[in-house]
Amino acid sequence: YFTSLIGRCLTVLPEGQSEANPTLLRGTSCRYAPVEFPAGATETGALVHTRATAVKNDHLIAESVSGSL
């Protein structure tokens, strides 16, 4: 399922820092997939637009495509 989301834009609710990499935030997408993406200026709890770029183990890797909603 996760591979079918690569390239798609996903709205993500950030829930906290990634345990593996503190420069990333981890959250849940609008498609109920776990996502990690660069933290930037995003705050936990603020919806963000991302684009899924890869699958890593049990989650998607994404890039931010705009600011908070």
Coordinates of C-alpha atoms in Angstrom, one line a residue:
Y1 CA 0.0 0.0 0.0
F2 CA 2.7 2.5 0.9
T3 CA 4.4 2.2 -2.5
S4 CA 1.2 3.2 -4.2
L5 CA 1.4 6.5 -2.3
I6 CA 4.8 7.5 -3.6
G7 CA 4.5 10.8 -5.6
R8 CA 1.1 11.7 -4.1
C9 CA 0.5 14.8 -2.0
L10 CA -0.6 13.9 1.5
T11 CA -1.8 16.1 4.3
V12 CA 0.0 15.1 7.5
L13 CA -0.7 15.8 11.2
P14 CA 2.8 16.0 12.8
E15 CA 2.8 14.1 16.2
G16 CA 6.4 14.6 17.3
Q17 CA 10.0 14.0 16.4
S18 CA 11.3 10.9 14.7
E19 CA 12.9 8.5 17.1
A20 CA 15.5 7.6 14.5
N21 CA 16.4 11.1 13.3
P22 CA 15.6 14.2 15.4
T23 CA 15.7 16.5 12.3
L24 CA 12.5 14.8 11.0
L25 CA 9.0 15.0 12.3
R26 CA 6.8 11.9 12.4
G27 CA 3.0 12.0 11.8
T28 CA 0.0 10.4 10.3
S29 CA -1.2 11.2 6.8
C30 CA -4.7 11.7 5.5
R31 CA -4.5 8.1 4.2
Y32 CA -3.6 6.8 7.7
A33 CA 0.0 6.1 6.7
P34 CA 2.9 7.0 9.1
V35 CA 5.1 9.6 7.5
E36 CA 8.5 11.2 8.3
F37 CA 9.5 14.6 6.8
P38 CA 11.9 17.4 7.5
A39 CA 10.9 19.4 10.5
G40 CA 11.6 22.9 9.2
A41 CA 9.4 25.5 10.8
T42 CA 6.5 23.1 11.2
E43 CA 4.9 22.8 14.6
T44 CA 3.5 19.6 16.1
G45 CA -0.3 19.6 15.7
A46 CA -0.4 21.9 12.6
L47 CA -1.5 20.2 9.4
V48 CA 1.1 20.3 6.5
H49 CA 1.1 19.4 2.9
T50 CA 3.8 16.8 1.9
R51 CA 4.7 14.7 -1.1
A52 CA 5.6 11.1 -0.5
T53 CA 9.0 10.3 -2.0
A54 CA 10.0 6.8 -0.6
V55 CA 9.1 4.0 1.7
K56 CA 11.4 3.1 4.6
N57 CA 10.5 0.0 6.7
D58 CA 7.1 0.8 8.2
H59 CA 6.6 4.4 7.0
L60 CA 6.7 6.9 4.2
I61 CA 9.4 9.5 3.7
A62 CA 8.1 12.8 2.4
E63 CA 9.1 16.3 1.6
S64 CA 7.1 19.4 2.5
V65 CA 5.4 21.1 -0.4
S66 CA 4.0 24.1 1.4
G67 CA 3.6 25.6 4.9
S68 CA 1.0 24.8 7.5
L69 CA -2.7 24.7 6.6

